[in-house]
Short mmCIF file of C-alpha atoms and ligand atoms in Angstrom, two decimals:
data_model
loop_
_atom_site.label_atom_id
_atom_site.label_comp_id
_atom_site.label_asym_id
_atom_site.label_seq_id
_atom_site.Cartn_x
_atom_site.Cartn_y
_atom_site.Cartn_z
CA UNK A 1 -34.37 -0.04 24.93
CA UNK A 2 -32.01 1.60 23.25
CA UNK A 3 -28.66 0.31 22.90
CA UNK A 4 -25.17 2.45 23.79
CA UNK A 5 -22.71 3.95 22.11
CA UNK A 6 -18.70 3.28 22.72
CA UNK A 7 -15.95 5.52 21.24
CA UNK A 8 -12.12 4.72 20.69
CA UNK A 9 -9.82 7.82 20.86
CA UNK A 10 -6.37 8.43 20.53
CA UNK A 11 -3.32 9.43 18.81
CA UNK A 12 -2.05 7.67 15.67
CA UNK A 13 -0.33 4.71 16.22
CA UNK A 14 -2.06 4.07 19.14
CA UNK A 15 -3.44 0.92 18.43
CA UNK A 16 -7.06 2.13 17.99
CA UNK A 17 -7.69 -0.72 15.01
CA UNK A 18 -5.82 -2.98 16.97
CA UNK A 19 -8.17 -3.42 19.20
CA UNK A 20 -11.52 -2.59 18.17
CA UNK A 21 -12.42 -5.81 16.71
CA UNK A 22 -11.01 -7.49 20.02
CA UNK A 23 -13.90 -4.73 21.93
CA UNK A 24 -15.78 -5.90 19.40
CA UNK A 25 -15.00 -9.85 20.23
CA UNK A 26 -16.36 -8.84 23.93
CA UNK A 27 -19.47 -7.21 24.08
CA UNK A 28 -20.71 -10.29 20.86
CA UNK A 29 -19.33 -12.88 23.35
CA UNK A 30 -21.75 -10.65 25.80
CA UNK A 31 -24.76 -11.23 23.96
CA UNK A 32 -24.88 -7.62 22.49
CA UNK A 33 -25.50 -6.56 19.21
CA UNK A 34 -22.06 -4.83 17.28
CA UNK A 35 -23.15 -1.59 14.72
CA UNK A 36 -18.90 -1.29 14.26
CA UNK A 37 -18.03 2.96 12.23
CA UNK A 38 -15.71 4.80 11.93
CA UNK A 39 -15.24 8.38 11.25
CA UNK A 40 -14.73 10.68 9.51
CA UNK A 41 -16.68 7.86 7.87
CA UNK A 42 -20.11 4.50 8.07
CA UNK A 43 -21.82 6.01 5.30
CA UNK A 44 -21.48 6.40 1.90
CA UNK A 45 -20.95 10.92 1.77
CA UNK A 46 -19.31 10.37 5.39
CA UNK A 47 -16.51 7.93 3.44
CA UNK A 48 -15.98 10.60 0.49
CA UNK A 49 -15.46 13.05 2.89
CA UNK A 50 -13.42 11.18 4.44
CA UNK A 51 -11.37 11.36 1.20
CA UNK A 52 -11.20 14.87 0.86
CA UNK A 53 -9.95 15.42 4.34
CA UNK A 54 -7.51 12.34 4.30
CA UNK A 55 -6.33 12.40 1.05
CA UNK A 56 -3.87 14.95 -0.50
CA UNK A 57 -5.89 16.58 -2.98
CA UNK A 58 -6.80 19.45 -0.83
CA UNK A 59 -3.63 20.81 1.11
CA UNK A 60 -3.70 23.25 2.22
CA UNK A 61 -8.11 23.31 2.77
CA UNK A 62 -8.75 26.10 5.26
CA UNK A 63 -9.08 25.03 9.19
CA UNK A 64 -12.78 26.24 8.76
CA UNK A 65 -13.57 24.18 5.37
CA UNK A 66 -11.90 21.17 8.07
CA UNK A 67 -13.94 21.30 10.82
CA UNK A 68 -16.93 21.51 9.11
CA UNK A 69 -16.44 18.86 6.35
CA UNK A 70 -15.69 16.72 10.01
CA UNK A 71 -19.31 17.59 11.31
CA UNK A 72 -20.91 16.86 7.22
CA UNK A 73 -20.27 13.74 7.36
CA UNK A 74 -21.05 12.83 11.18
CA UNK A 75 -24.61 14.64 10.60
CA UNK A 76 -24.70 12.18 7.80
CA UNK A 77 -23.49 9.31 9.84
CA UNK A 78 -26.15 10.90 13.30
CA UNK A 79 -28.83 10.36 10.22
CA UNK A 80 -27.98 7.51 8.45
CA UNK A 81 -26.90 4.78 10.92
CA UNK A 82 -25.42 5.58 14.64
CA UNK A 83 -29.31 7.01 15.56
CA UNK A 84 -31.04 4.34 13.45
CA UNK A 85 -28.88 1.44 15.59
CA UNK A 86 -29.22 3.41 19.18
CA UNK A 87 -33.02 3.30 19.07
CA UNK A 88 -32.77 0.18 17.90
CA UNK A 89 -31.07 -1.11 20.66
CA UNK A 90 -27.87 -1.91 18.98
CA UNK A 91 -23.89 -1.77 20.30
CA UNK A 92 -22.56 0.91 18.44
CA UNK A 93 -18.71 0.66 18.72
CA UNK A 94 -17.40 3.97 16.91
CA UNK A 95 -13.67 4.16 15.58
CA UNK A 96 -13.48 8.18 16.19
CA UNK A 97 -15.94 10.59 16.70
CA UNK A 98 -16.56 14.00 18.55
CA UNK A 99 -13.35 13.91 21.75
CA UNK A 100 -11.78 13.17 17.79
CA UNK A 101 -12.85 16.77 17.34
CA UNK A 102 -11.66 18.78 20.41
CA UNK A 103 -8.63 17.01 20.38
CA UNK A 104 -7.51 17.71 16.54
CA UNK A 105 -9.32 21.07 15.32
CA UNK A 106 -9.22 22.26 18.98
CA UNK A 107 -5.79 21.43 20.40
CA UNK A 108 -4.58 20.75 17.40
CA UNK A 109 -5.11 23.41 14.44
CA UNK A 110 -5.79 26.18 17.90
CA UNK A 111 -10.00 25.86 17.03
CA UNK A 112 -11.23 27.80 20.07
CA UNK A 113 -13.81 24.97 22.27
CA UNK A 114 -17.15 27.44 21.66
CA UNK A 115 -17.27 26.72 17.75
CA UNK A 116 -17.13 23.04 18.24
CA UNK A 117 -19.31 22.93 21.07
CA UNK A 118 -21.88 25.34 18.77
CA UNK A 119 -21.43 22.36 16.64
CA UNK A 120 -21.44 19.09 18.93
CA UNK A 121 -25.37 19.84 20.21
CA UNK A 122 -26.36 21.21 16.06
CA UNK A 123 -25.50 18.42 15.16
CA UNK A 124 -25.73 15.95 18.31
CA UNK A 125 -28.21 17.34 19.70
CA UNK A 126 -27.90 16.17 23.42
CA UNK A 127 -26.72 12.61 22.12
CA UNK A 128 -23.05 12.02 23.60
CA UNK A 129 -20.98 8.55 23.79
CA UNK A 130 -21.94 6.62 26.92
CA UNK A 131 -18.04 5.56 27.05
CA UNK A 132 -14.62 6.23 25.12
CA UNK A 133 -11.48 4.32 25.44
CA UNK A 134 -8.65 7.01 24.76
CA UNK A 135 -5.74 4.91 24.34
CA UNK A 136 -2.57 7.02 25.07
CA UNK A 137 1.16 6.38 24.02
CA UNK A 138 3.82 9.56 24.01
CA UNK A 139 3.68 10.34 20.79
CA UNK A 140 7.17 8.97 19.82
CA UNK A 141 5.83 5.81 20.37
CA UNK A 142 2.68 6.73 18.19
CA UNK A 143 4.43 8.26 15.53
CA UNK A 144 7.02 5.27 15.07
CA UNK A 145 4.09 2.97 14.95
CA UNK A 146 2.15 4.44 12.77
CA UNK A 147 5.36 5.05 10.85
CA UNK A 148 5.98 1.69 10.33
CA UNK A 149 2.93 1.63 7.42
CA UNK A 150 1.75 3.36 4.70
CA UNK A 151 2.05 6.79 2.63
CA UNK A 152 1.13 8.85 5.26
CA UNK A 153 -2.20 10.92 4.59
CA UNK A 154 -2.86 14.87 5.03
CA UNK A 155 -3.11 14.46 9.62
CA UNK A 156 -0.30 12.21 9.34
CA UNK A 157 2.30 14.75 7.75
CA UNK A 158 1.97 17.19 11.27
CA UNK A 159 4.57 17.62 12.93
CA UNK A 160 5.51 16.02 16.72
CA UNK A 161 4.14 19.43 18.10
CA UNK A 162 0.57 19.30 16.53
CA UNK A 163 0.41 15.50 18.10
CA UNK A 164 1.16 16.45 21.50
CA UNK A 165 -1.54 19.28 21.82
CA UNK A 166 -3.70 16.62 20.11
CA UNK A 167 -2.87 14.29 22.58
CA UNK A 168 -2.39 16.64 26.12
CA UNK A 169 -6.33 17.54 24.80
CA UNK A 170 -7.44 14.26 24.25
CA UNK A 171 -6.28 13.62 28.16
CA UNK A 172 -7.40 17.28 28.98
CA UNK A 173 -11.06 15.66 28.69
CA UNK A 174 -10.01 12.38 29.80
CA UNK A 175 -10.02 14.27 33.56
CA UNK A 176 -12.70 16.36 33.10
CA UNK A 177 -14.85 13.65 31.74
CA UNK A 178 -13.53 10.47 33.67
CA UNK A 179 -17.20 8.48 34.60
CA UNK A 180 -16.96 8.61 30.70
CA UNK A 181 -13.57 8.81 29.71
CA UNK A 182 -11.23 5.54 30.60
CA UNK A 183 -7.14 5.47 29.84
CA UNK A 184 -6.36 2.55 28.44
CA UNK A 185 -1.72 2.86 28.91
CA UNK A 186 -1.64 1.53 25.54
CA UNK A 187 2.71 1.95 25.81
CA UNK A 188 2.55 -1.76 26.24
CA UNK A 189 2.85 -5.41 25.19
CA UNK A 190 -0.78 -5.73 23.35
CA UNK A 191 -1.17 -8.34 25.56
CA UNK A 192 -1.11 -6.25 28.83
CA UNK A 193 -3.19 -3.60 26.98
CA UNK A 194 -6.19 -6.33 25.98
CA UNK A 195 -6.10 -6.85 29.67
CA UNK A 196 -6.70 -3.29 30.51
CA UNK A 197 -9.68 -2.89 27.42
CA UNK A 198 -10.87 -6.37 29.48
CA UNK A 199 -11.49 -4.73 32.79
CA UNK A 200 -12.72 -1.58 31.16
CA UNK A 201 -15.64 -3.39 28.61
CA UNK A 202 -16.43 -5.66 31.27
CA UNK A 203 -17.09 -2.41 34.75
CA UNK A 204 -18.94 -1.23 32.09
CA UNK A 205 -21.18 -4.05 31.28
CA UNK A 206 -21.60 -4.32 35.06
CA UNK A 207 -22.70 -1.32 35.47
CA UNK A 208 -25.84 -1.11 32.62
N1 LIG B 1 -9.60 13.26 12.51
C1 LIG B 1 -10.01 14.57 12.92
O1 LIG B 1 -8.79 15.60 12.81
N2 LIG B 1 -10.79 15.02 13.55
C2 LIG B 1 -11.87 13.91 13.56
O2 LIG B 1 -13.48 14.68 14.26
C3 LIG B 1 -12.04 13.09 13.27
C4 LIG B 1 -10.85 12.44 12.68
C5 LIG B 1 -13.02 12.03 13.37
C6 LIG B 1 -8.43 9.41 10.72
O3 LIG B 1 -7.92 8.89 10.38
C7 LIG B 1 -7.63 10.48 10.99
O4 LIG B 1 -8.97 12.03 11.18
C8 LIG B 1 -6.82 10.92 12.63
C9 LIG B 1 -8.27 11.87 12.89
C10 LIG B 1 -8.71 12.58 12.07
N3 LIG B 1 -5.65 11.38 12.22
N4 LIG B 1 -4.53 10.85 11.39
N5 LIG B 1 -4.09 10.29 10.55
P1 LIG B 1 -8.47 7.19 11.31
O5 LIG B 1 -8.70 6.63 12.88
O6 LIG B 1 -8.61 6.36 10.17
O7 LIG B 1 -6.42 6.84 10.87
P2 LIG B 1 -5.13 6.81 12.53
O8 LIG B 1 -5.40 7.74 13.47
O9 LIG B 1 -4.39 7.25 11.21
O10 LIG B 1 -5.58 5.27 12.93
P3 LIG B 1 -4.43 3.76 12.36
O11 LIG B 1 -4.08 5.14 10.95
O12 LIG B 1 -5.52 3.56 11.75
O13 LIG B 1 -3.88 3.78 13.24
P4 LIG B 1 -4.02 2.69 14.72
O14 LIG B 1 -5.69 2.46 14.64
O15 LIG B 1 -4.31 3.87 16.20
O16 LIG B 1 -2.81 2.69 14.83
P5 LIG B 1 -3.22 1.08 14.87
O17 LIG B 1 -3.10 0.43 13.42
O18 LIG B 1 -3.96 0.20 15.13
O19 LIG B 1 -1.33 -0.30 15.45
C11 LIG B 1 -0.38 0.83 13.95
C12 LIG B 1 0.76 -0.06 14.49
O20 LIG B 1 1.23 -0.38 16.16
C13 LIG B 1 0.13 -1.40 13.82
O21 LIG B 1 1.58 -2.26 12.80
C14 LIG B 1 -0.02 -2.53 15.28
O22 LIG B 1 0.49 -3.47 14.46
C15 LIG B 1 0.86 -1.98 16.17
N6 LIG B 1 0.90 -2.43 17.39
C16 LIG B 1 -0.66 -1.85 18.01
N7 LIG B 1 -0.82 -2.23 18.95
C17 LIG B 1 0.78 -2.48 19.76
C18 LIG B 1 1.62 -2.88 20.64
N8 LIG B 1 0.90 -2.85 22.12
N9 LIG B 1 2.31 -2.91 20.79
C19 LIG B 1 3.22 -2.84 20.10
N10 LIG B 1 2.49 -2.50 18.05
C20 LIG B 1 1.50 -1.82 18.47
#
């Protein structure tokens, strides 16, 4: 039986890294064989592309190049990691996926939905996540949390308005696809966030 594909999304500093191991443990406790991965990245090629995308060597990269690099990394990720794992019955837990492209390159950079959807179908065929947890906080909280960490990457250098558009695009997508994309109020203290995450994962497992 094919595995399940779960993704975690949200703006910077929302708590994806903090919560993804918690989700992994919930799935393992339920007896699932979990592969944890991330985008951009997850393969040798993808991690090299991640460096190109997040580093400052190519500040001012064209938005077409940025979009195509996201999907180039994704094509490799699907071919080498995600699809083989799903075919082997594993559960793939991925830190960001194509919803991030709609949010950052679509909402943030201003790409129309149509070219993103074309690339999505080209690269993924019919594969879509079975469940997406959208961790949501205000841009103020997200940037404040993210700002307490290391040197900002190429995306983290963007302005407040950029992240507001990214957040709104995520929320619009979640409202349009509510059976797949579950909104978690990540502005609450961590234990309260994890109660919501646990309820969402348990409900998904029950419907399996
Ligand atoms: N990108 C794109 O543009 N298009 C695409 O298609 C894809 C990606 C796939 C990848 O970054 C970048 O690529 C990303 C979008 C772009 N933009 N940026 N930047 P990433 O996903 O690797 O990095 P990130 O979004 O910046 O994530 P992050 O830095 O790892 O943040 P996070 O994982 O969401 O947050 P965190 O590290 O778990 O938490 C941040 C801090 O808040 C930390 O100190 C925690 O202890 C604290 N925290 C977490 N939860 C709480 C609560 N509930 N209360 C209080 N404090 C908390």
